[in-house]
mmCIF file of C-alpha atoms in Angstrom:
data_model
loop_
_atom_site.group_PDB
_atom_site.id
_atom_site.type_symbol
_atom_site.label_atom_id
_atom_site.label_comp_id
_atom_site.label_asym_id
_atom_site.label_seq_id
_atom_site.Cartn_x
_atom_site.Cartn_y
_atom_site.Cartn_z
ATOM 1 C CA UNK A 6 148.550 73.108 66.953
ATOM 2 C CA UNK A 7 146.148 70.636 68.539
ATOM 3 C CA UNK A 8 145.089 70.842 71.893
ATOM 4 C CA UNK A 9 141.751 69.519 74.100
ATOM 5 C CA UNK A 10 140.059 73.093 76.295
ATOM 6 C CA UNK A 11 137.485 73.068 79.087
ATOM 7 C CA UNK A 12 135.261 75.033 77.724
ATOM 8 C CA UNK A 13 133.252 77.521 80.189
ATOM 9 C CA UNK A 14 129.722 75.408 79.444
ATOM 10 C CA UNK A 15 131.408 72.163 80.665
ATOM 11 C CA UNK A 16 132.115 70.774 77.146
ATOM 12 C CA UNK A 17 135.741 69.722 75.939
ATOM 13 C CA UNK A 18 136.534 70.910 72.731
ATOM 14 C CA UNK A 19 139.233 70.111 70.482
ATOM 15 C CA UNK A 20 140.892 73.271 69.159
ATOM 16 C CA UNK A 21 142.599 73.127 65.665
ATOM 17 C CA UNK A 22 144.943 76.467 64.949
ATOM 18 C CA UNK A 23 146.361 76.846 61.716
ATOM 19 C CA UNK A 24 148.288 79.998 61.058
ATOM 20 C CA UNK A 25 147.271 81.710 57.579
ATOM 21 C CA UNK A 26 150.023 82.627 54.955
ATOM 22 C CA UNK A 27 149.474 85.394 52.565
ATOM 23 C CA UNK A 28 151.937 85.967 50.221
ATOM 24 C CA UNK A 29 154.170 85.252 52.234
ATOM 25 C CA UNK A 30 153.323 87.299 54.364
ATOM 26 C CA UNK A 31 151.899 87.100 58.116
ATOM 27 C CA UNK A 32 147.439 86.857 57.893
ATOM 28 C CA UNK A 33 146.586 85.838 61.392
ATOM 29 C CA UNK A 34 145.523 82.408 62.267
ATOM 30 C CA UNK A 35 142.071 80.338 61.246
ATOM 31 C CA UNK A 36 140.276 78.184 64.858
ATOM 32 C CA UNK A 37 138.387 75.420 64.489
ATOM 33 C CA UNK A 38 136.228 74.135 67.253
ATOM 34 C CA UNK A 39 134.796 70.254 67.784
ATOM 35 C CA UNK A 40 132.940 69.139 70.666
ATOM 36 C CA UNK A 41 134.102 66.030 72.220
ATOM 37 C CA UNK A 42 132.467 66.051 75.198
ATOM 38 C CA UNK A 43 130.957 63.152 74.600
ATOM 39 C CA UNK A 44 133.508 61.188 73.319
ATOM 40 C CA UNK A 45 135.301 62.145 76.691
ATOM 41 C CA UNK A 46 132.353 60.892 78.210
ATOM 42 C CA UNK A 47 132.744 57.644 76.547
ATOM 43 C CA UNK A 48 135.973 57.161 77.960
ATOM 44 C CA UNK A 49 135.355 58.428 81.363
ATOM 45 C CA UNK A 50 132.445 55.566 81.455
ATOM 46 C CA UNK A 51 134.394 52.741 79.685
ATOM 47 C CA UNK A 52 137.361 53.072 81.826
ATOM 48 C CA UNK A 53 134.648 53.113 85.274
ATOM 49 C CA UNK A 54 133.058 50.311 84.229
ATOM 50 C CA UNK A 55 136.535 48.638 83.635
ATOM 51 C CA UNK A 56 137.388 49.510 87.135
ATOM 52 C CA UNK A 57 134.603 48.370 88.853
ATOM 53 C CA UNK A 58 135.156 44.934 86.830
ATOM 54 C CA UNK A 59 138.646 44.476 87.710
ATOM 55 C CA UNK A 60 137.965 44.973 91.877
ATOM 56 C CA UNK A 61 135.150 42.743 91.669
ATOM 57 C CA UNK A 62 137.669 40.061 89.935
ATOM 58 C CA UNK A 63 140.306 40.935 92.505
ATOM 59 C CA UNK A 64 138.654 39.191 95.565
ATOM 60 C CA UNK A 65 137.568 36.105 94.188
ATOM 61 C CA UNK A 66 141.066 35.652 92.181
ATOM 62 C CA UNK A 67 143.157 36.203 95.547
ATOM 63 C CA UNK A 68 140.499 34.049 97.229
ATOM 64 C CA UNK A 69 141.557 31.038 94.480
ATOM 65 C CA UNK A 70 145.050 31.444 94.930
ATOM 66 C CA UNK A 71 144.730 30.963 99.045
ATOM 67 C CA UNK A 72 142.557 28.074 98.203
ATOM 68 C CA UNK A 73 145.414 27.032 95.947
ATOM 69 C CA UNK A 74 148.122 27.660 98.562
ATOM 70 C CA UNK A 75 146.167 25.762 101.317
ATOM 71 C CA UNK A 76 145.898 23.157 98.745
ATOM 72 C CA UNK A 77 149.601 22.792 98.062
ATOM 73 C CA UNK A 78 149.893 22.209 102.002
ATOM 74 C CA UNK A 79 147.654 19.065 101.965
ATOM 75 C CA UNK A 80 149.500 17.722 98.794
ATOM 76 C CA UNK A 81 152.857 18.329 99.727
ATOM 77 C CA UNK A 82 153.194 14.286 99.992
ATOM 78 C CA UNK A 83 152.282 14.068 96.407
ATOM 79 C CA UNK A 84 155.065 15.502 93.618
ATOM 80 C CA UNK A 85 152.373 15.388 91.043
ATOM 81 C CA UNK A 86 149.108 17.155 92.804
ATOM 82 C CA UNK A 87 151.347 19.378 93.997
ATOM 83 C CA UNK A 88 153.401 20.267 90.775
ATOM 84 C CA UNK A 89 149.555 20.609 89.629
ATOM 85 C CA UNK A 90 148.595 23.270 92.251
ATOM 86 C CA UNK A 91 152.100 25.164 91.652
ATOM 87 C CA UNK A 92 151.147 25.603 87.891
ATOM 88 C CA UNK A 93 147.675 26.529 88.915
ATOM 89 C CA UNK A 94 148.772 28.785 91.447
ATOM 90 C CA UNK A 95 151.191 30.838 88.168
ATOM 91 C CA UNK A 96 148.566 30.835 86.252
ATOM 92 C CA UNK A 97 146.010 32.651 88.382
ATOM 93 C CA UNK A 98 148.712 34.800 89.460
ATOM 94 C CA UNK A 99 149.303 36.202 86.430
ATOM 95 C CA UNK A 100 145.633 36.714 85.707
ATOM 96 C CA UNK A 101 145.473 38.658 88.910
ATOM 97 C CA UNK A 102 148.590 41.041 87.380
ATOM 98 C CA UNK A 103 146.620 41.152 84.074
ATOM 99 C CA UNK A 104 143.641 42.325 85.656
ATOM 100 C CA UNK A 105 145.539 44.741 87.533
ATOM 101 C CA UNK A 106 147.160 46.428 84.439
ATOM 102 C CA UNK A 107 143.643 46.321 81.965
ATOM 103 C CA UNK A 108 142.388 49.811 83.999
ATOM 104 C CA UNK A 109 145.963 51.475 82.929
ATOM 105 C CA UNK A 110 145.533 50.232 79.290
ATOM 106 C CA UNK A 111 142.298 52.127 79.369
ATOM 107 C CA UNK A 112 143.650 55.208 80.888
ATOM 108 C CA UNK A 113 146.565 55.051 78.223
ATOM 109 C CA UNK A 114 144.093 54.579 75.178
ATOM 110 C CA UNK A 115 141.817 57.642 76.263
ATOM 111 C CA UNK A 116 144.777 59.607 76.994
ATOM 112 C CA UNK A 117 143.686 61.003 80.216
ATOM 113 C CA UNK A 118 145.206 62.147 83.297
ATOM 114 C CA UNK A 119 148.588 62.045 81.714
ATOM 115 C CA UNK A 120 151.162 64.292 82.473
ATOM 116 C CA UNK A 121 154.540 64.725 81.673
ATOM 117 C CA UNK A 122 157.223 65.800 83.767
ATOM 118 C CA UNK A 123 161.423 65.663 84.695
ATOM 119 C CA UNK A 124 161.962 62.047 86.289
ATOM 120 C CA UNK A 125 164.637 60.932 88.019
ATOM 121 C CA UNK A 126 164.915 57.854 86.299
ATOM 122 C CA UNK A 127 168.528 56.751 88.217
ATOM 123 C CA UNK A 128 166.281 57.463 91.546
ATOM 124 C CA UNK A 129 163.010 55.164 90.250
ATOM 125 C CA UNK A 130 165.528 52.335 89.607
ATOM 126 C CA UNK A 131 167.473 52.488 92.912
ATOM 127 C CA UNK A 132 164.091 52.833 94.905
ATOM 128 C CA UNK A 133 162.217 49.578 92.743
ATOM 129 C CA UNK A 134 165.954 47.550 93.612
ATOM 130 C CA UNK A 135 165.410 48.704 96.900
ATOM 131 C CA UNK A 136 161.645 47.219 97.226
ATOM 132 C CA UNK A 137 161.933 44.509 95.694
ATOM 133 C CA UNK A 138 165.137 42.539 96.782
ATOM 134 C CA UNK A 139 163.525 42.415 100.398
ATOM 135 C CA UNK A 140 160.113 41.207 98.758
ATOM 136 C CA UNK A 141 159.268 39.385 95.695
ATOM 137 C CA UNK A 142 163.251 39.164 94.523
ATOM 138 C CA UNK A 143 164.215 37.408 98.107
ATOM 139 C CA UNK A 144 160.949 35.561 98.134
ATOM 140 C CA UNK A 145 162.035 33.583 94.659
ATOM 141 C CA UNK A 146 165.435 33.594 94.972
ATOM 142 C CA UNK A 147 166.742 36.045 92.343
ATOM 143 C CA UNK A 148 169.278 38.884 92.569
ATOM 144 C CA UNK A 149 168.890 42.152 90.601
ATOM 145 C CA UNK A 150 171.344 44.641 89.521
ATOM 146 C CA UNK A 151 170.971 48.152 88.486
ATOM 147 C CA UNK A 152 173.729 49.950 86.167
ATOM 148 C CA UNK A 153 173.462 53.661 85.834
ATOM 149 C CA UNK A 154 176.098 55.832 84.579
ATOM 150 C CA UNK A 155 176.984 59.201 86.158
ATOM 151 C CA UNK A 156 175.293 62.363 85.952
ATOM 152 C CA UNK A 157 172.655 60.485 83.759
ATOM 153 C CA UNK A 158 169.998 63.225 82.500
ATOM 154 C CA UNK A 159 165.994 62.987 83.939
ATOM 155 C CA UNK A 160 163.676 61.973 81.614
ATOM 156 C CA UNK A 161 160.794 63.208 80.052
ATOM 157 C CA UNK A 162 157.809 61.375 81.182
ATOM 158 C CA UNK A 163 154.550 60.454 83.457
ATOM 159 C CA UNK A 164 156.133 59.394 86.340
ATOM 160 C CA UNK A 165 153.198 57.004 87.521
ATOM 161 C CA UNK A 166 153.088 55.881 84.320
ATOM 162 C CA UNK A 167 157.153 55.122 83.436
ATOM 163 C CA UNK A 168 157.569 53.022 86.776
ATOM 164 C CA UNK A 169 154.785 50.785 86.018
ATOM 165 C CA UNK A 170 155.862 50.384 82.651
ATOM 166 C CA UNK A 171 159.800 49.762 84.227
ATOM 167 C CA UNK A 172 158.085 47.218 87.302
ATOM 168 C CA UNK A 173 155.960 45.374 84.669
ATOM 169 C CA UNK A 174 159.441 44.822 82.348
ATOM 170 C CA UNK A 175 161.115 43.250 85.629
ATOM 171 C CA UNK A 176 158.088 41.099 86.673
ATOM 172 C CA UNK A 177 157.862 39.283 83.426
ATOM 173 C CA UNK A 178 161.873 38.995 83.578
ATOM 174 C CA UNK A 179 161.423 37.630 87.408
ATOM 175 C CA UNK A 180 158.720 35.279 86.101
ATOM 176 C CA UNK A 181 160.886 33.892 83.443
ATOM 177 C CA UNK A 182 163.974 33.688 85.633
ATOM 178 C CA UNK A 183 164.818 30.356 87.837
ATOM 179 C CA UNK A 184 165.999 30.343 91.480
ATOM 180 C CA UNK A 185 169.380 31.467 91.657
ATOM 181 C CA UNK A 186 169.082 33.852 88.453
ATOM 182 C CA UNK A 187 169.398 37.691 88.063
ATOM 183 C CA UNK A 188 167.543 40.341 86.733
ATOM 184 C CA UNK A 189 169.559 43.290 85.042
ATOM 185 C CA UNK A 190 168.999 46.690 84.621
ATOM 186 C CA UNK A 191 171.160 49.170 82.702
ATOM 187 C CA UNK A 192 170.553 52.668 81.651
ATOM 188 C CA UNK A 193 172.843 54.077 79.450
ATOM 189 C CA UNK A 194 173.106 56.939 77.118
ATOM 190 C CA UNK A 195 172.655 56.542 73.472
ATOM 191 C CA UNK A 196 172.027 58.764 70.833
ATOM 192 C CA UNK A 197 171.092 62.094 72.644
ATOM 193 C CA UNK A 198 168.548 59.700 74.245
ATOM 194 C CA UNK A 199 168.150 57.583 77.366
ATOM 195 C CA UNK A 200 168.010 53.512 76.315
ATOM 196 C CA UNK A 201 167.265 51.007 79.240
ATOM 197 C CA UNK A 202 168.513 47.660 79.342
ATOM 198 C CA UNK A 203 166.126 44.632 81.006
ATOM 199 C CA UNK A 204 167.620 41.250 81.097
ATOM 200 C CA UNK A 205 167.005 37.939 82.332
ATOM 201 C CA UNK A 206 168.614 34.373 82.019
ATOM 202 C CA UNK A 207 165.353 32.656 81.089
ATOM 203 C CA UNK A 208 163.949 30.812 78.299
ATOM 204 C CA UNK A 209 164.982 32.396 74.369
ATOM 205 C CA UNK A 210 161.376 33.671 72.941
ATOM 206 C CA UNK A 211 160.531 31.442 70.130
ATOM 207 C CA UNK A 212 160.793 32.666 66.384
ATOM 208 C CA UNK A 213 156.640 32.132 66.509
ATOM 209 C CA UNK A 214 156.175 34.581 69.236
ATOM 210 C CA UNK A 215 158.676 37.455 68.607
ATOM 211 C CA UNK A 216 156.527 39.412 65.863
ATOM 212 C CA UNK A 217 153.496 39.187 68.649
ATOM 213 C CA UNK A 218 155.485 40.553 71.479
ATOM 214 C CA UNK A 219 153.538 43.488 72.283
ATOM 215 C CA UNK A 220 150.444 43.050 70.518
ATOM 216 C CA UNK A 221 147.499 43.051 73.258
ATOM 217 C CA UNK A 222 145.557 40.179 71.451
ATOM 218 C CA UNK A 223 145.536 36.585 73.445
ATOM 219 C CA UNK A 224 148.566 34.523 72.977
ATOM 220 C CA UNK A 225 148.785 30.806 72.211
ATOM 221 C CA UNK A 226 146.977 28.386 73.921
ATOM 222 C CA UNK A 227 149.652 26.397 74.868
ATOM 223 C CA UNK A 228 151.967 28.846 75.535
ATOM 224 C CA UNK A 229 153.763 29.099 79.161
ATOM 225 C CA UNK A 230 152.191 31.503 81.641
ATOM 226 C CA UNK A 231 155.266 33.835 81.761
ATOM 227 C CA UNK A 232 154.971 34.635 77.908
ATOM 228 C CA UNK A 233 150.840 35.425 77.887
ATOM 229 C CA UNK A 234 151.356 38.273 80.180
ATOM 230 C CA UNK A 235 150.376 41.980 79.258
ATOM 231 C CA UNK A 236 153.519 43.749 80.389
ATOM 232 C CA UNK A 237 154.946 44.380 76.757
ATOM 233 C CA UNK A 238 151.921 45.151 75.525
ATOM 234 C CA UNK A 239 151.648 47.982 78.394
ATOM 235 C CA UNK A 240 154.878 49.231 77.999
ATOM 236 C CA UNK A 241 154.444 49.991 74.141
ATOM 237 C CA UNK A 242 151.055 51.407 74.883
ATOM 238 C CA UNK A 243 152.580 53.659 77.631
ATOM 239 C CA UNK A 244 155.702 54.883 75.296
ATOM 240 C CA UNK A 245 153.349 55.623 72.384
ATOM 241 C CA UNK A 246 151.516 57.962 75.228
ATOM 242 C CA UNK A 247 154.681 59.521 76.914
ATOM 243 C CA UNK A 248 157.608 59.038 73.711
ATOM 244 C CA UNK A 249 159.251 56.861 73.647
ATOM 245 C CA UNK A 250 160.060 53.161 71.757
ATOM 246 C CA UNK A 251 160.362 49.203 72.954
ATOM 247 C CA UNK A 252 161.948 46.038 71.256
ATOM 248 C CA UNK A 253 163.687 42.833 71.904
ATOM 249 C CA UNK A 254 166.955 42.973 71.625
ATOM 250 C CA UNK A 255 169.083 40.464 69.990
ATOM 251 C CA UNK A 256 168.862 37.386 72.265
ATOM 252 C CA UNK A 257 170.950 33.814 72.475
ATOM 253 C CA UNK A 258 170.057 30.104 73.229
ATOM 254 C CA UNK A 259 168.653 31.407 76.891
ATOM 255 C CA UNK A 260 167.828 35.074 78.214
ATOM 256 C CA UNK A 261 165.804 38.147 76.686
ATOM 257 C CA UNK A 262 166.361 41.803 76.853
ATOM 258 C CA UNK A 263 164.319 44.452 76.221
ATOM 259 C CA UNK A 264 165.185 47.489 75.169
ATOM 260 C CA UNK A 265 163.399 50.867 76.017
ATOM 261 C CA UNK A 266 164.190 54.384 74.832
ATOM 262 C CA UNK A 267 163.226 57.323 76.315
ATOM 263 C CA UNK A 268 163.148 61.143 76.068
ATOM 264 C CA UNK A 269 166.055 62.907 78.062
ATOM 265 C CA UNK A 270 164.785 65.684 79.577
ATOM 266 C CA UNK A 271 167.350 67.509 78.768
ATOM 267 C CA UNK A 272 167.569 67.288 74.920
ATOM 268 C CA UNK A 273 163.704 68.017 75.501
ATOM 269 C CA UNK A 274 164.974 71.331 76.886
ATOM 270 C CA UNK A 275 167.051 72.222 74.355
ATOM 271 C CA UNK A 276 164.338 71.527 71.462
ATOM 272 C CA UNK A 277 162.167 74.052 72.846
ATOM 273 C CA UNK A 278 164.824 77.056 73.042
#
């Protein structure tokens, strides 16, 4: 067993215990004690500094898309200034979301202030449905649909953590979906584990980007603003925190869905008796 303590001086230390075998018979156990504190420390101050970086970028971002919104008004006479100052306005939009989701990347990679409890994950979905098809869904013209069989089991996870992983997944389907196109969601059961389903109708990913899907590292330059996003990226890095896995699943001429699997609560419950 390995396991971070408070100790009683205000250090962390990681505990090792290893249980000793003699003869096969019972010897005790042997402890091992490392101070981390100040690798803790580390984190805490990389993920501040983060923080304080991403709400001094907020203002000035939200500022430039106003700008860019005011701008669109003055150049509604003109197709091509104003199909300029749409693009624009994606772009810095999705900056905005990646700025928003850097601060959780941190928190995932220094593993704090994670905790892992029963979620209702039927609940989470019916609630973000709920949310968004009188906001962002109505506001773009898109419909979303959430499938989830009967009785199906909590899972084991952060809750914070799960629905921005599950939110992120339907933004970057919503970005890559056209007026008049549908988001899916489907949780099913599948191998004594809890596999969720989110589709869209939008463009196939190209053979070039599919091995790069959820690597954090910048995408191609000329790639589209709805593929450079940091929403699979953030989803892997959450699973690999909470349990869990992520992939593309297989995918025709138009539309992508990703698959995530998850830890039923339940099977988690019958592992430890």
């Amino acid at each position: 067993a390995v396991l971070e303590v408070p100790w009683k001086d205000s250090t962390v230390q990681m505990v090792n215990l290893t249980p000793l075998i003699r003869n096969a018979a019972w010897g005790g156990w042997v402890m091992v004690l490392r101070d981390i504190t100040h690798f803790k420390n580390l984190d805490d101050l990389k993920g501040q500094m983060l923080n304080e970086a991403a709400n001094k970028i907020r203002y000035p971002l939200v500022q430039a898309v106003n700008a860019l919104a005011e701008l669109d008004l003055l150049a509604s006479q003109d197709e091509r200034i104003s199909g300029i100052v749409y693009r624009l306005t994606k772009v810095w939009s999705r900056i905005q979301e990646w700025v928003d989701d850097l601060p959780t990347l941190i928190q995932l990679d220094s593993g704090l202030n994670i905790r892992l409890i029963d979620v209702n994950l039927a609940g989470m979905l019916d609630e973000l449905r709920q949310e968004l098809s009188t906001g962002r869904m109505r506001d773009r013209g898109l419909t979303m649909t959430v499938k989830v069989p009967e009785n199906l089991p909590a899972v084991r996870a952060d809750a914070h953590l799960l629905r921005q992983l599950v939110q992120g997944l339907v933004n970057r389907a919503m970005m890559r979906s056209k007026r008049g196109n549908e988001v899916r969601l489907v949780a099913r059961i599948q191998q004594n584990q809890i596999w969720l389903d989110v589709s869209d109708d939008g463009p196939a990913v190209s053979e070039e980007d599919l091995p790069h899907l959820f690597e954090k590292s910048v995408i191609r330059l000329d790639a589209s603003p709805e593929n450079t996003g940091l929403e699979l990226a953030l989803a892997k890095a959450i699973l690999d925190r909470i349990g869990g896995q992520v992939w593309i699943g297989g995918q025709g001429p138009i539309g992508s869905t990703i698959i995530v699997c998850l830890q039923s609560a339940a099977l988690s419950d019958s592992g430890k008796t």
